PDB file of C-alpha atoms in Angstrom:
ATOM      1  CA  GLN A   1       0.000   0.000   0.000  1.00 88.00           C
ATOM      2  CA  VAL A   2       1.047   3.541  -0.762  1.00 93.00           C
ATOM      3  CA  GLN A   3      -0.336   6.693   0.784  1.00 95.00           C
ATOM      4  CA  LEU A   4      -0.120   9.966  -1.145  1.00 96.00           C
ATOM      5  CA  VAL A   5      -0.592  13.389   0.410  1.00 95.00           C
ATOM      6  CA  GLU A   6      -0.826  16.430  -1.834  1.00 95.00           C
ATOM      7  CA  SER A   7      -0.413  20.094  -1.108  1.00 94.00           C
ATOM      8  CA  GLY A   8       0.155  23.378  -2.883  1.00 95.00           C
ATOM      9  CA  GLY A   9      -3.102  24.121  -4.658  1.00 94.00           C
ATOM     10  CA  GLY A  10      -4.828  27.467  -4.445  1.00 96.00           C
ATOM     11  CA  LEU A  11      -5.915  30.588  -6.274  1.00 97.00           C
ATOM     12  CA  VAL A  12      -3.573  32.343  -8.693  1.00 97.00           C
ATOM     13  CA  GLN A  13      -3.958  35.004 -11.369  1.00 98.00           C
ATOM     14  CA  PRO A  14      -3.527  34.145 -15.051  1.00 98.00           C
ATOM     15  CA  GLY A  15       0.158  34.041 -15.899  1.00 98.00           C
ATOM     16  CA  GLY A  16       1.082  33.144 -12.349  1.00 98.00           C
ATOM     17  CA  SER A  17       2.744  30.067 -10.884  1.00 98.00           C
ATOM     18  CA  LEU A  18       1.981  27.347  -8.373  1.00 98.00           C
ATOM     19  CA  ARG A  19       3.924  24.327  -7.185  1.00 98.00           C
ATOM     20  CA  LEU A  20       2.108  21.165  -6.200  1.00 98.00           C
ATOM     21  CA  SER A  21       3.742  18.615  -3.913  1.00 98.00           C
ATOM     22  CA  CYS A  22       2.940  14.956  -3.368  1.00 97.00           C
ATOM     23  CA  THR A  23       4.609  12.979  -0.595  1.00 96.00           C
ATOM     24  CA  ALA A  24       4.476   9.195  -0.694  1.00 95.00           C
ATOM     25  CA  SER A  25       4.653   6.822   2.252  1.00 93.00           C
ATOM     26  CA  GLY A  26       4.237   3.098   2.751  1.00 92.00           C
ATOM     27  CA  SER A  27       5.619   0.544   0.272  1.00 88.00           C
ATOM     28  CA  ILE A  28       7.353   3.147  -1.860  1.00 88.00           C
ATOM     29  CA  ASP A  29      10.166   0.866  -3.069  1.00 89.00           C
ATOM     30  CA  ASN A  30       7.818  -0.734  -5.609  1.00 88.00           C
ATOM     31  CA  ILE A  31       6.672   2.499  -7.221  1.00 90.00           C
ATOM     32  CA  ASN A  32       7.338   2.380 -10.988  1.00 91.00           C
ATOM     33  CA  ALA A  33       6.287   5.929 -11.803  1.00 94.00           C
ATOM     34  CA  MET A  34       4.486   8.877 -10.309  1.00 96.00           C
ATOM     35  CA  ALA A  35       2.231  11.242 -12.138  1.00 97.00           C
ATOM     36  CA  TRP A  36      -0.140  14.153 -11.905  1.00 98.00           C
ATOM     37  CA  TYR A  37      -3.624  13.926 -13.353  1.00 97.00           C
ATOM     38  CA  ARG A  38      -6.392  16.492 -13.494  1.00 97.00           C
ATOM     39  CA  LEU A  39     -10.120  16.393 -13.976  1.00 95.00           C
ATOM     40  CA  GLU A  40     -11.265  17.390 -17.437  1.00 90.00           C
ATOM     41  CA  PRO A  41     -14.792  18.214 -18.700  1.00 77.00           C
ATOM     42  CA  GLY A  42     -16.834  15.054 -18.396  1.00 82.00           C
ATOM     43  CA  ARG A  43     -15.119  14.510 -15.022  1.00 79.00           C
ATOM     44  CA  GLN A  44     -12.436  12.175 -16.323  1.00 89.00           C
ATOM     45  CA  ARG A  45      -8.933  12.151 -14.893  1.00 94.00           C
ATOM     46  CA  VAL A  46      -6.449  13.026 -17.625  1.00 95.00           C
ATOM     47  CA  LEU A  47      -2.689  12.532 -17.395  1.00 96.00           C
ATOM     48  CA  VAL A  48      -0.810  15.824 -17.103  1.00 97.00           C
ATOM     49  CA  ALA A  49       2.773  14.753 -16.377  1.00 98.00           C
ATOM     50  CA  VAL A  50       4.638  11.599 -15.406  1.00 97.00           C
ATOM     51  CA  ILE A  51       8.080  10.789 -14.045  1.00 96.00           C
ATOM     52  CA  THR A  52       9.401   7.234 -14.000  1.00 93.00           C
ATOM     53  CA  SER A  53      11.661   5.634 -11.419  1.00 90.00           C
ATOM     54  CA  GLY A  54      14.471   6.166 -13.909  1.00 90.00           C
ATOM     55  CA  GLY A  55      13.750   9.885 -14.135  1.00 92.00           C
ATOM     56  CA  THR A  56      12.147   9.958 -17.571  1.00 96.00           C
ATOM     57  CA  THR A  57       9.431  12.587 -17.863  1.00 97.00           C
ATOM     58  CA  ASP A  58       6.555  13.187 -20.226  1.00 97.00           C
ATOM     59  CA  TYR A  59       3.785  15.756 -20.494  1.00 97.00           C
ATOM     60  CA  THR A  60       0.453  16.201 -22.156  1.00 96.00           C
ATOM     61  CA  ALA A  61       0.687  18.636 -25.078  1.00 96.00           C
ATOM     62  CA  SER A  62      -1.321  21.403 -23.429  1.00 95.00           C
ATOM     63  CA  VAL A  63       1.194  21.864 -20.585  1.00 97.00           C
ATOM     64  CA  LYS A  64       4.525  21.261 -22.355  1.00 97.00           C
ATOM     65  CA  GLY A  65       6.851  24.173 -21.802  1.00 97.00           C
ATOM     66  CA  ARG A  66       4.763  25.464 -18.882  1.00 98.00           C
ATOM     67  CA  PHE A  67       4.718  22.621 -16.337  1.00 98.00           C
ATOM     68  CA  THR A  68       7.672  20.685 -14.944  1.00 98.00           C
ATOM     69  CA  ILE A  69       7.497  17.456 -12.967  1.00 98.00           C
ATOM     70  CA  SER A  70      10.405  16.622 -10.674  1.00 96.00           C
ATOM     71  CA  ARG A  71      11.129  14.606  -7.572  1.00 94.00           C
ATOM     72  CA  ASP A  72      13.143  14.620  -4.372  1.00 91.00           C
ATOM     73  CA  ASN A  73      13.947  10.995  -3.628  1.00 86.00           C
ATOM     74  CA  ALA A  74      15.268  11.792  -0.159  1.00 88.00           C
ATOM     75  CA  LYS A  75      11.872  13.237   0.779  1.00 89.00           C
ATOM     76  CA  ASN A  76       9.784  10.759  -1.264  1.00 91.00           C
ATOM     77  CA  THR A  77       8.138  13.762  -2.849  1.00 95.00           C
ATOM     78  CA  VAL A  78       7.127  14.620  -6.393  1.00 97.00           C
ATOM     79  CA  PHE A  79       6.526  18.181  -7.495  1.00 98.00           C
ATOM     80  CA  LEU A  80       4.580  19.800 -10.300  1.00 98.00           C
ATOM     81  CA  GLN A  81       5.829  23.294 -11.039  1.00 98.00           C
ATOM     82  CA  MET A  82       3.139  25.111 -12.985  1.00 98.00           C
ATOM     83  CA  ASN A  83       4.079  28.356 -14.731  1.00 98.00           C
ATOM     84  CA  SER A  84       2.189  30.649 -17.107  1.00 98.00           C
ATOM     85  CA  LEU A  85      -1.073  29.351 -15.720  1.00 98.00           C
ATOM     86  CA  LYS A  86      -4.232  29.825 -17.741  1.00 97.00           C
ATOM     87  CA  PRO A  87      -7.886  29.851 -16.667  1.00 96.00           C
ATOM     88  CA  GLU A  88      -8.342  26.549 -18.474  1.00 95.00           C
ATOM     89  CA  ASP A  89      -5.857  24.964 -16.051  1.00 97.00           C
ATOM     90  CA  THR A  90      -8.474  25.402 -13.330  1.00 96.00           C
ATOM     91  CA  THR A  91      -9.538  22.043 -11.941  1.00 96.00           C
ATOM     92  CA  VAL A  92      -8.665  19.429  -9.317  1.00 96.00           C
ATOM     93  CA  TYR A  93      -5.207  17.879  -9.611  1.00 97.00           C
ATOM     94  CA  TYR A  94      -4.457  14.361  -8.364  1.00 97.00           C
ATOM     95  CA  CYS A  95      -1.168  12.678  -7.567  1.00 97.00           C
ATOM     96  CA  ASN A  96      -0.846   9.082  -8.767  1.00 96.00           C
ATOM     97  CA  ALA A  97       1.548   6.229  -8.076  1.00 95.00           C
ATOM     98  CA  ASP A  98       1.949   3.282 -10.451  1.00 93.00           C
ATOM     99  CA  TRP A  99       2.999   0.455  -8.155  1.00 92.00           C
ATOM    100  CA  GLY A 100       4.119  -3.133  -8.438  1.00 88.00           C
ATOM    101  CA  SER A 101       3.925  -5.521 -11.400  1.00 89.00           C
ATOM    102  CA  GLY A 102       1.828  -8.329 -12.842  1.00 88.00           C
ATOM    103  CA  VAL A 103      -1.123  -9.339 -10.706  1.00 90.00           C
ATOM    104  CA  GLN A 104       0.246  -7.160  -7.881  1.00 87.00           C
ATOM    105  CA  ARG A 105       0.135  -3.993  -9.986  1.00 88.00           C
ATOM    106  CA  ALA A 106      -1.975  -1.196  -8.569  1.00 90.00           C
ATOM    107  CA  LEU A 107      -2.663   2.512  -8.902  1.00 93.00           C
ATOM    108  CA  PHE A 108      -2.804   4.722  -5.830  1.00 95.00           C
ATOM    109  CA  TRP A 109      -4.297   8.220  -5.684  1.00 96.00           C
ATOM    110  CA  GLY A 110      -4.017  11.267  -3.517  1.00 96.00           C
ATOM    111  CA  GLN A 111      -7.030  13.154  -2.259  1.00 95.00           C
ATOM    112  CA  GLY A 112      -6.819  15.883  -4.884  1.00 95.00           C
ATOM    113  CA  THR A 113      -5.950  19.555  -4.636  1.00 96.00           C
ATOM    114  CA  GLN A 114      -7.876  22.415  -6.218  1.00 97.00           C
ATOM    115  CA  VAL A 115      -6.111  24.823  -8.567  1.00 97.00           C
ATOM    116  CA  THR A 116      -8.024  27.941  -9.568  1.00 97.00           C
ATOM    117  CA  VAL A 117      -6.657  30.391 -12.139  1.00 97.00           C
ATOM    118  CA  SER A 118      -8.694  33.572 -12.138  1.00 96.00           C
ATOM    119  CA  SER A 119      -8.312  37.328 -12.026  1.00 95.00           C
TER     120      SER A 119
END
């Protein structure tokens, strides 16, 4: 089992920045990758950014060049630095851990943190 605790959401003006944090605890040695998702219209969770255990990163097209995912292994924490925020970035963001393999593979989720971009 993995527990994920997020922080860092809030209200920011268009063009501003926020940094989300996600701290993992529990059986963290078996985490393959960590990611940030957000709710899109239709209330589906859509992948925003991912970082693998090897440090490879990837982003959805709409945030490339604006968002950066990184991690601090010593603190078991993943960050999402969000710059040049737009009103359309407003939604709930979720931290995700891809854990284990085969029949033991599982996805774990944080509780979600609200990001609001508005003047």
